[in-house]
PDB file of C-alpha atoms and ligand atoms in Angstrom:
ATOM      1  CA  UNK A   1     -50.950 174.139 -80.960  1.00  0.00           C
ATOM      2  CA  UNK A   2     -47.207 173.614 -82.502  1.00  0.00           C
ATOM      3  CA  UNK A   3     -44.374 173.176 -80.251  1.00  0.00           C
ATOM      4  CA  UNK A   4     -41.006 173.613 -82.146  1.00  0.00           C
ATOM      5  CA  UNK A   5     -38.380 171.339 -79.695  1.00  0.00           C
ATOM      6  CA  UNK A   6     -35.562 173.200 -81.269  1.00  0.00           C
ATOM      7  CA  UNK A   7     -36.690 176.924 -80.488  1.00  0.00           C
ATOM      8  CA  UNK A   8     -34.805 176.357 -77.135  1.00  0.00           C
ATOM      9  CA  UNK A   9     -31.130 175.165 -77.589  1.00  0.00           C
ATOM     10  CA  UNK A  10     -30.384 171.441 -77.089  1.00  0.00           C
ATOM     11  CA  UNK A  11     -28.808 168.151 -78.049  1.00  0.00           C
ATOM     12  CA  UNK A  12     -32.189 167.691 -80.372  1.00  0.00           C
ATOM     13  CA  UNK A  13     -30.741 170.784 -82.518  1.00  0.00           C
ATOM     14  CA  UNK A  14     -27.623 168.897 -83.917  1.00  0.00           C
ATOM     15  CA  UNK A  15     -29.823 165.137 -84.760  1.00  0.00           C
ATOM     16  CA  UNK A  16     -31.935 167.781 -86.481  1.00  0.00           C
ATOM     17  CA  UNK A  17     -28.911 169.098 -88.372  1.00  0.00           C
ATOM     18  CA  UNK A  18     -27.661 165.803 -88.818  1.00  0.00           C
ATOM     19  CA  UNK A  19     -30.895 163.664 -90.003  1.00  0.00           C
ATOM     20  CA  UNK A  20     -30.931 167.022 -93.271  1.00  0.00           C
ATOM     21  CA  UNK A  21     -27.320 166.557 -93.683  1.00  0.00           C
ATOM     22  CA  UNK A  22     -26.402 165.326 -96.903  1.00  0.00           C
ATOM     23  CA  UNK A  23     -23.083 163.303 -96.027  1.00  0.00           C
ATOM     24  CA  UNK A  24     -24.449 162.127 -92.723  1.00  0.00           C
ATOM     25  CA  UNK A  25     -27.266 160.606 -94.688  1.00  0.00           C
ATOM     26  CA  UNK A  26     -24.648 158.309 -95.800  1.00  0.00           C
ATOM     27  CA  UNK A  27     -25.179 156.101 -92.425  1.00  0.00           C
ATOM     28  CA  UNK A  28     -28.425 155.090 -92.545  1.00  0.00           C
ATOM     29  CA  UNK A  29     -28.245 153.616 -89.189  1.00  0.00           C
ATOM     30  CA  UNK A  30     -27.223 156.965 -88.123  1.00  0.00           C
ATOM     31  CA  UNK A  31     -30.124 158.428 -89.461  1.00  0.00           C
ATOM     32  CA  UNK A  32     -32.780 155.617 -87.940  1.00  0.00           C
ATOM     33  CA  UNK A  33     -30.769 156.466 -84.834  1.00  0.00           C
ATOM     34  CA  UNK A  34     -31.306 160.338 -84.975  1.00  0.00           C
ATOM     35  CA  UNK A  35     -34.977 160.046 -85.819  1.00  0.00           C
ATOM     36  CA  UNK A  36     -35.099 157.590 -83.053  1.00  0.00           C
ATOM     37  CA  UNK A  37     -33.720 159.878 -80.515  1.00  0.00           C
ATOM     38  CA  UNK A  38     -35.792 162.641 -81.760  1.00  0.00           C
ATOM     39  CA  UNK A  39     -38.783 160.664 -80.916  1.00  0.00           C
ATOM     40  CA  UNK A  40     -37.431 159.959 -77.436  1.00  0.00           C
ATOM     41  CA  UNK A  41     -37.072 163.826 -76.461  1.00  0.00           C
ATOM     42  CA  UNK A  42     -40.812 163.830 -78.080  1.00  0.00           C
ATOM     43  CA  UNK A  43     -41.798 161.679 -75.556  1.00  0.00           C
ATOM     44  CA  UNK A  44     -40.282 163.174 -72.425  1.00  0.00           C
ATOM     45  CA  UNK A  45     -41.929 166.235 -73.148  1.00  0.00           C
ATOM     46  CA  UNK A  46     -45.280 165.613 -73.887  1.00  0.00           C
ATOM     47  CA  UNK A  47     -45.164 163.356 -71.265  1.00  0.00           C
ATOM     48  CA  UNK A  48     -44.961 166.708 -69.011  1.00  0.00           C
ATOM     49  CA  UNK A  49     -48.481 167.325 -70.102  1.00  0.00           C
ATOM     50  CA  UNK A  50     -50.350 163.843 -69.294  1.00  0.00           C
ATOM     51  CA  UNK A  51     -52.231 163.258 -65.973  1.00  0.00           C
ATOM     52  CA  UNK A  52     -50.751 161.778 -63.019  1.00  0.00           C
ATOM     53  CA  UNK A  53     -51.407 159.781 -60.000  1.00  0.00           C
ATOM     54  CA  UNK A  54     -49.624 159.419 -56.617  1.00  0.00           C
ATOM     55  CA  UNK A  55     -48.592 155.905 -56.025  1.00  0.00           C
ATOM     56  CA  UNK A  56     -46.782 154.051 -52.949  1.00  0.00           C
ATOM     57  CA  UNK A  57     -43.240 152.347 -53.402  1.00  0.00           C
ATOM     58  CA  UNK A  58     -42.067 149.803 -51.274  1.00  0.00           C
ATOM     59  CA  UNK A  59     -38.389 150.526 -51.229  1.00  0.00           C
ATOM     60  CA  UNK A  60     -36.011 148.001 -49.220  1.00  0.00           C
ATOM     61  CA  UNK A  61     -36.131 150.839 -46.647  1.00  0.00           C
ATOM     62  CA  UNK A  62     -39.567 152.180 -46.199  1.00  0.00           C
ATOM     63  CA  UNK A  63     -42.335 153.595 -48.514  1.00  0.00           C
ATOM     64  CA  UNK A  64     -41.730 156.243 -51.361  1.00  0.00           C
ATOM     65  CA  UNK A  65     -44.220 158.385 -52.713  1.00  0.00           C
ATOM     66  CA  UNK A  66     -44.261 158.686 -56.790  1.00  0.00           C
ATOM     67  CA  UNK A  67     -45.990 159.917 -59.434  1.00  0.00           C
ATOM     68  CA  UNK A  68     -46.701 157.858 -62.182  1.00  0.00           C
ATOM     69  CA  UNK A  69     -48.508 158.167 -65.345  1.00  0.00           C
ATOM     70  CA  UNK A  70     -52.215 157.488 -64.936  1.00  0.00           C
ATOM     71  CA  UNK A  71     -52.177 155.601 -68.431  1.00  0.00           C
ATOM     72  CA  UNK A  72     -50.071 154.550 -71.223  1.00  0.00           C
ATOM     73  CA  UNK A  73     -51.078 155.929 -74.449  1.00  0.00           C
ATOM     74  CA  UNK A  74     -51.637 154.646 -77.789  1.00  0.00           C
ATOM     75  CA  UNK A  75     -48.423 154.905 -80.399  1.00  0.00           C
ATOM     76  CA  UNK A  76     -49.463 154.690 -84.012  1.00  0.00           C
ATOM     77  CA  UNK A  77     -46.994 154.955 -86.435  1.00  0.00           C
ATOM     78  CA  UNK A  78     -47.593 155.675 -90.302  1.00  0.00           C
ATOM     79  CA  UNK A  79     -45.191 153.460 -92.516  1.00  0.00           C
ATOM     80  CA  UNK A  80     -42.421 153.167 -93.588  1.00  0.00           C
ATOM     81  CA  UNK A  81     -40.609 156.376 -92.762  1.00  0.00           C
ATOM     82  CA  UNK A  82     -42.379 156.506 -88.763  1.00  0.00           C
ATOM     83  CA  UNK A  83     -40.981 153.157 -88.061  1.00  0.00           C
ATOM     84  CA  UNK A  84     -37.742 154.640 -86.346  1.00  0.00           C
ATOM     85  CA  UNK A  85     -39.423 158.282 -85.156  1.00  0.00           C
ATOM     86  CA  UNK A  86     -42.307 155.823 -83.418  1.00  0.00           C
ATOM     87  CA  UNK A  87     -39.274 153.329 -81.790  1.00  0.00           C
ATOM     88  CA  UNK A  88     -37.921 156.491 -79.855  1.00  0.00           C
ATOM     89  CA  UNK A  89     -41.699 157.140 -78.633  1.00  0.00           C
ATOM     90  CA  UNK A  90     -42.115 153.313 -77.260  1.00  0.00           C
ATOM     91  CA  UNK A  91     -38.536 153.738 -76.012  1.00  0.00           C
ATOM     92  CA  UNK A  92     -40.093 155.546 -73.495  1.00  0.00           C
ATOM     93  CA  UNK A  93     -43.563 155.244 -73.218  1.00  0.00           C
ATOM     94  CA  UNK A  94     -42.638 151.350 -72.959  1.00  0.00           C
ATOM     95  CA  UNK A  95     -45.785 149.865 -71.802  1.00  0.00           C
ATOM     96  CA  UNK A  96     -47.816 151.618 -74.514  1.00  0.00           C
ATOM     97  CA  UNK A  97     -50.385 149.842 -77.058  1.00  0.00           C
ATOM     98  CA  UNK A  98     -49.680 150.326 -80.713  1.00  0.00           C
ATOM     99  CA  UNK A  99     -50.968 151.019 -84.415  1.00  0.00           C
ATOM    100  CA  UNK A 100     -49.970 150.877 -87.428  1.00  0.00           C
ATOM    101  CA  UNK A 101     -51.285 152.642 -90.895  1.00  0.00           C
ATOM    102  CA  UNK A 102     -49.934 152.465 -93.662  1.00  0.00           C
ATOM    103  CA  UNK A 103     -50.363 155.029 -95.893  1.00  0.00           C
ATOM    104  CA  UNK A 104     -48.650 155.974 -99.050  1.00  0.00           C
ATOM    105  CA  UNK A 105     -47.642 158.458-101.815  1.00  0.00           C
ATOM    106  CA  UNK A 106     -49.349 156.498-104.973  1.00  0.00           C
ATOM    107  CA  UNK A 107     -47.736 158.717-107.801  1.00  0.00           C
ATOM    108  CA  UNK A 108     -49.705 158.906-111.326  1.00  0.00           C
ATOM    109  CA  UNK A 109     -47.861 159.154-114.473  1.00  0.00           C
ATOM    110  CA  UNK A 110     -48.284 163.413-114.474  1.00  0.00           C
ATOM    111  CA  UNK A 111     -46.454 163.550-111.191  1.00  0.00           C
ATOM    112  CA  UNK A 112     -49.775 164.212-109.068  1.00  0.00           C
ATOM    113  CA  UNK A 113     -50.448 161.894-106.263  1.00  0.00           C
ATOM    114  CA  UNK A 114     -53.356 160.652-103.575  1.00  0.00           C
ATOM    115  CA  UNK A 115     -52.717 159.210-100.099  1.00  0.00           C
ATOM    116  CA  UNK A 116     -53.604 155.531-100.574  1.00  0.00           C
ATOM    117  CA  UNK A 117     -54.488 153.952 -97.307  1.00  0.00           C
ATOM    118  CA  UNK A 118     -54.647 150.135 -97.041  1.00  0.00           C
ATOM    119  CA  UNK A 119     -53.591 148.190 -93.513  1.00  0.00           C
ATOM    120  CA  UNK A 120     -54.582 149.382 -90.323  1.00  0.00           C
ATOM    121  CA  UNK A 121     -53.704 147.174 -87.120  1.00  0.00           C
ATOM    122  CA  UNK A 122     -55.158 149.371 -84.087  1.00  0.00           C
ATOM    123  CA  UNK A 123     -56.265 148.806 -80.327  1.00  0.00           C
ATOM    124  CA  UNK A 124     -59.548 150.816 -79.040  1.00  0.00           C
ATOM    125  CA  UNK A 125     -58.956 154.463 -79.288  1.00  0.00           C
ATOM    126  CA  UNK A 126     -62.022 155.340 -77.242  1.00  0.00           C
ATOM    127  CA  UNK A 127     -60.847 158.048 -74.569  1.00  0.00           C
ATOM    128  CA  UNK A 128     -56.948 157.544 -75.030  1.00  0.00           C
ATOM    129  CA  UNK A 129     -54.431 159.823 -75.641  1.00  0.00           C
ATOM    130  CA  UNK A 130     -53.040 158.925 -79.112  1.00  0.00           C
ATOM    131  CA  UNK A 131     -49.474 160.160 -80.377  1.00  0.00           C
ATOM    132  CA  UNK A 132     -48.863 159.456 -84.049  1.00  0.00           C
ATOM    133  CA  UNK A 133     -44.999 159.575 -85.625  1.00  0.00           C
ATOM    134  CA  UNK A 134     -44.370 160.550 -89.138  1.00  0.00           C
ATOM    135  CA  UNK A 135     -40.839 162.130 -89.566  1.00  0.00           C
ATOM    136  CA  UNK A 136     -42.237 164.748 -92.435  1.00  0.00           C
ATOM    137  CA  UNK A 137     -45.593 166.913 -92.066  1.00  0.00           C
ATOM    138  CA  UNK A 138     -45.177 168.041 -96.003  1.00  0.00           C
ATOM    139  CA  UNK A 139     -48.751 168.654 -97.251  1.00  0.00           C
ATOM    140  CA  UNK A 140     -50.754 167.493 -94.319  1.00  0.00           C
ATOM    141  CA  UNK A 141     -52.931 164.872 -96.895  1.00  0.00           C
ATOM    142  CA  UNK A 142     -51.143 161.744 -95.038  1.00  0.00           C
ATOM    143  CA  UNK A 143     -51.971 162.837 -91.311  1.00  0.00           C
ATOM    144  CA  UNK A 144     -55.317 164.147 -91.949  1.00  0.00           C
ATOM    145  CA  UNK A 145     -56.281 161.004 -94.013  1.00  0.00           C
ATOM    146  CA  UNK A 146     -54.939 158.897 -90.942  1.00  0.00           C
ATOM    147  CA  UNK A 147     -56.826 160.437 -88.657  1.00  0.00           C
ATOM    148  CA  UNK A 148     -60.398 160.116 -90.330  1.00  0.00           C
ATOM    149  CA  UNK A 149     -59.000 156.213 -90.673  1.00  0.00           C
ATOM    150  CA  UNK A 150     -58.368 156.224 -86.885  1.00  0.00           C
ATOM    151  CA  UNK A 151     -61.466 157.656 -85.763  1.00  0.00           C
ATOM    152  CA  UNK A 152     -63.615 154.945 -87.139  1.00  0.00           C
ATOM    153  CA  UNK A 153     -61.419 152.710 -83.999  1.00  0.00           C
ATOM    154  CA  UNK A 154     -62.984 155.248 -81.261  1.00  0.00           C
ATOM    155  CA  UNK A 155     -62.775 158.685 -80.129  1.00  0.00           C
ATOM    156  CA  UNK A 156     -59.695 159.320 -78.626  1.00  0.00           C
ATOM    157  CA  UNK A 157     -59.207 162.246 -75.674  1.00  0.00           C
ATOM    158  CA  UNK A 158     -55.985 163.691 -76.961  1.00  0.00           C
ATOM    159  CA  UNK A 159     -54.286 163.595 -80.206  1.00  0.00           C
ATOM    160  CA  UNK A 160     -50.498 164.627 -80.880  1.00  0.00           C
ATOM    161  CA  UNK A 161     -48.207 164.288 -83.791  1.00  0.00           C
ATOM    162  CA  UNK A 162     -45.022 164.238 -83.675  1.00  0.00           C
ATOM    163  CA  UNK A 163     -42.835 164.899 -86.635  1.00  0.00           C
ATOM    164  CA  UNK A 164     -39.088 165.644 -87.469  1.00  0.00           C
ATOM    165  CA  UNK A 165     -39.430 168.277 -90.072  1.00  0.00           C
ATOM    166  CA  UNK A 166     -43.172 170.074 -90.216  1.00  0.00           C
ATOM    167  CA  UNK A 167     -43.733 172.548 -93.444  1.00  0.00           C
ATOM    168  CA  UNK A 168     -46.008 175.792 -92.671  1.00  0.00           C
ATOM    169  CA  UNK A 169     -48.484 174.686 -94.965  1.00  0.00           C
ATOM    170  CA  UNK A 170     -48.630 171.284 -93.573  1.00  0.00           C
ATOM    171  CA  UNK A 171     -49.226 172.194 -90.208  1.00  0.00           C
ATOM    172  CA  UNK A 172     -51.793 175.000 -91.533  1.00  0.00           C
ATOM    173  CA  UNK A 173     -53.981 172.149 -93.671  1.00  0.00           C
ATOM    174  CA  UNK A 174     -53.839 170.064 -90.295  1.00  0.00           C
ATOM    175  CA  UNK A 175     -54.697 172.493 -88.362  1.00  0.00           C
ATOM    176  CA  UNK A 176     -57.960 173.594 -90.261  1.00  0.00           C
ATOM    177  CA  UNK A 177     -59.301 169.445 -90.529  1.00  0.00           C
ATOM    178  CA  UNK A 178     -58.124 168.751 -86.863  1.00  0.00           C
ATOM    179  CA  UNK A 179     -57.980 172.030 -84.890  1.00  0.00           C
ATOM    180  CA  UNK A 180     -57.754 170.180 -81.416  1.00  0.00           C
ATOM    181  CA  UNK A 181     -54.614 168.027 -82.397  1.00  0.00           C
ATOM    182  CA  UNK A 182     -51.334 169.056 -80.960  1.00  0.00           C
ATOM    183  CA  UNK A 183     -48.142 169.180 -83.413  1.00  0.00           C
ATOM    184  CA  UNK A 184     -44.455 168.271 -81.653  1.00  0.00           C
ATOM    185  CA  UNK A 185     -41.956 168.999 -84.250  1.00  0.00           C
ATOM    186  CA  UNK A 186     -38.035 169.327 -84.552  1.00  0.00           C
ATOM    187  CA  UNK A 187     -38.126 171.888 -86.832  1.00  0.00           C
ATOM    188  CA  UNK A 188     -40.433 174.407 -89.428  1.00  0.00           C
ATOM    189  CA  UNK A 189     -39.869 174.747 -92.733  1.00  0.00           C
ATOM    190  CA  UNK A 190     -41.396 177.102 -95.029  1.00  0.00           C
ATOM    191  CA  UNK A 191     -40.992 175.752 -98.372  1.00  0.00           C
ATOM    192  CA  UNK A 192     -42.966 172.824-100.147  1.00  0.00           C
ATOM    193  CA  UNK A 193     -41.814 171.847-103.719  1.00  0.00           C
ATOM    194  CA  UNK A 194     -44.587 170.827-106.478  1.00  0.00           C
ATOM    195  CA  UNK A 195     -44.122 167.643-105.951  1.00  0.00           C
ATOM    196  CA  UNK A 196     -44.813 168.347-102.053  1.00  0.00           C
ATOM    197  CA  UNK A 197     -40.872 167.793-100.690  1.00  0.00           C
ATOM    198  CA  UNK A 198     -39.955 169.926 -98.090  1.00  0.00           C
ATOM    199  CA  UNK A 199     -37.401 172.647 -98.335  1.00  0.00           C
ATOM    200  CA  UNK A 200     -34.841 172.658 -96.995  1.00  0.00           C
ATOM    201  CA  UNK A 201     -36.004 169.370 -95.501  1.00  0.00           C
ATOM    202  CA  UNK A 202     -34.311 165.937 -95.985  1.00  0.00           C
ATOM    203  CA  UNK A 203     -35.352 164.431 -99.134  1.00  0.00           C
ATOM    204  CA  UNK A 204     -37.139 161.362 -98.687  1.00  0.00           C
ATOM    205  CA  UNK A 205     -37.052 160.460 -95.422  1.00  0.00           C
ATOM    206  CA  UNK A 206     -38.622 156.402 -95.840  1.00  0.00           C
ATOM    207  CA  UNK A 207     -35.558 156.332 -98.578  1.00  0.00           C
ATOM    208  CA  UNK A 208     -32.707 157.330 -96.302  1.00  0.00           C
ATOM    209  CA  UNK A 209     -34.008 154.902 -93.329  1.00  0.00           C
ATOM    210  CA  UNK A 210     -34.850 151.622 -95.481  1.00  0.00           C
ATOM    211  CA  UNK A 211     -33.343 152.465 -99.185  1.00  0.00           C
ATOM    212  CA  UNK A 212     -34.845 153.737-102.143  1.00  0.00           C
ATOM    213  CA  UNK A 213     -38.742 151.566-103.363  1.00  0.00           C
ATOM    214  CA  UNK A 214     -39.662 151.203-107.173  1.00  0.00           C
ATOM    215  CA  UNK A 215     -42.369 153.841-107.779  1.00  0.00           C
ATOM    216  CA  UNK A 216     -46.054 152.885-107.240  1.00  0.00           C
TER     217      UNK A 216
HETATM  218  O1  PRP B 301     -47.649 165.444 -95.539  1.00  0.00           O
HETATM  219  P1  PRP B 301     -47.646 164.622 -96.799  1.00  0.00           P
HETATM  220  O2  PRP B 301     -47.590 165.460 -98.035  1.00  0.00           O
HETATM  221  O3  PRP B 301     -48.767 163.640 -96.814  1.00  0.00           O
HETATM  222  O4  PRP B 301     -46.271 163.836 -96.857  1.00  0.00           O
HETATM  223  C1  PRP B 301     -45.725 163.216 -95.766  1.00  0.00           C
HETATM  224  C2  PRP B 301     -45.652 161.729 -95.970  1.00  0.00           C
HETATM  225  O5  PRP B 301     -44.643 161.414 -96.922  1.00  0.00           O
HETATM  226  C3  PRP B 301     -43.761 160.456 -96.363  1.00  0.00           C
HETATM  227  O6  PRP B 301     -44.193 159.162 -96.617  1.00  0.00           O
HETATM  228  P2  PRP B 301     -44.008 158.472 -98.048  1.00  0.00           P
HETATM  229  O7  PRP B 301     -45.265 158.595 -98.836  1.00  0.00           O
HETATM  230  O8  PRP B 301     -42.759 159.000 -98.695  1.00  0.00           O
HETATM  231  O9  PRP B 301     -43.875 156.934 -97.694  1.00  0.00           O
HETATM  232  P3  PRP B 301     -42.614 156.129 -97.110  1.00  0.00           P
HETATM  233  O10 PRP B 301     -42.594 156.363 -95.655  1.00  0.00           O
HETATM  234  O11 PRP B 301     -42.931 154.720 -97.453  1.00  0.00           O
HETATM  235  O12 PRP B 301     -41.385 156.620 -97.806  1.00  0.00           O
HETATM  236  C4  PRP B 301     -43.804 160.790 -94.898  1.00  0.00           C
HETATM  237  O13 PRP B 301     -43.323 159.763 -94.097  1.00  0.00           O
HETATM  238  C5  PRP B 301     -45.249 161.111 -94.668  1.00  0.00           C
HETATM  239  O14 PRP B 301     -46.038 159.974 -94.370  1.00  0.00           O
HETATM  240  O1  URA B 302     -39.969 166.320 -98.043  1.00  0.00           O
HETATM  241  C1  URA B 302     -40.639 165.280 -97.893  1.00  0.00           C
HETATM  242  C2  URA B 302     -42.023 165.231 -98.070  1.00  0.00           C
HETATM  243  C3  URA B 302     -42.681 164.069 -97.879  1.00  0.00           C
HETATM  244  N1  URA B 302     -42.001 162.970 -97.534  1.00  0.00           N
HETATM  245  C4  URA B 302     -40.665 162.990 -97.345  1.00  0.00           C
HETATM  246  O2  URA B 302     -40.073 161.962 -97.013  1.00  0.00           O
HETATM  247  N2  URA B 302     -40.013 164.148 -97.557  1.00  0.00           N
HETATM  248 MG1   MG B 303     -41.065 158.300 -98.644  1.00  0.00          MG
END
């Protein structure tokens, strides 16, 4: 399943605009910012979906019934570039547990690359409902490498992704390795370069948040 958040019209729309927007991209704080409260609209909607129960509030005045969320899910976060999409998700879900991946573009000399995967710092999966942040779903490789990393730390009951900018292709190749995962993106794009950037796009999206890294 892919829900697009900007197919309906809404602040999210102009962060979108603004986050691909060459001379915005100037203000990197603006940009961590965007991406940041992309991930917090993220949140209040899937949280629509997640199981609640019926609790008592004592209130100064008597006893309020609520709803509150049953659990608190897991937040894992692929580095660098899901650092700020990931802070808009805790903003929110702020009692959640946490993980971290990081996983990486290593580039050979002929302009191919592979995903290299080498930290991992992750609580139990087993049962939870996990959301991951990565601002760019551009091939798939990174997401679907992640989540074969992630499942040796349990089997989790729900999986989402949430993502900035998704690419057709991308969400296709994640699709066919994870077919129960659900995709929350800002917008689809339907281009992918050789070199896998997205088109239109951003550009590099770990770049614009925390400056440019020598190649690896
Ligand atoms: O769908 P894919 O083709 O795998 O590409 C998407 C990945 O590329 C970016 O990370 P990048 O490797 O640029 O690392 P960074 O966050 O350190 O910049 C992005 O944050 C994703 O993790
Ligand atoms: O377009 C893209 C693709 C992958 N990673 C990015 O940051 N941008
Ligand atoms: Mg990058």
């Amino acid at each position: 399943m892919v829900v697009n958040l900007s197919k309906h019209f809404s602040l999210l729309n102009q962060w979108v605009a603004e986050i691909r927007d060459l001379e915005v991209q100037q203000d990197r704080m603006r940009f961590r910012r965007n991406l940041e409260r992309i991930g917090e609209v993220a949140a209040y909607e899937i949280s629509k979906t997640l199981p609640y129960d019926t609790s008592e509030t004592q209130t100064p005045m008597g006893t309020a019934t609520s709803k509150v969320l049953q659990q608190q899910p897991v937040l894992a976060t692929i580095l660098r570039a899901g650092l700020p999409l990931h802070q808009g998700l805790l903003n929110y879900f702020d009692r959640a547990d946490n993980a971290f991946i990081s996983a990486y573009r290593k580039h050979q000399p002929d302009g191919s690359f592979e995903i290299s995967l080498d930290y991992i710092s992750c609580p139990d999966l087993d049962n939870r409902v996990v959301i991951i942040a990565d601002p760019m779903l551009a091939t798939g490789a990174s997401l679907v490498k992640t989540l074969q990393y992630l499942r040796d730390e349990g089997e989790p009951k729900e999986i989402h992704i949430v993502t900035a900018i998704a690419c057709t292709v991308g969400i296709e190749y994640v699709h066919r390795n994870e077919p129960n995962v659900r995709i929350w993106c800002g917008a689809v794009d339907d281009e992918l370069t050789a070199k896998g950037y997205i088109v239109p796009g951003l550009g590099d999206a770990g770049d614009l948040a925390y400056g440019n890294k020598q190649q690896s």
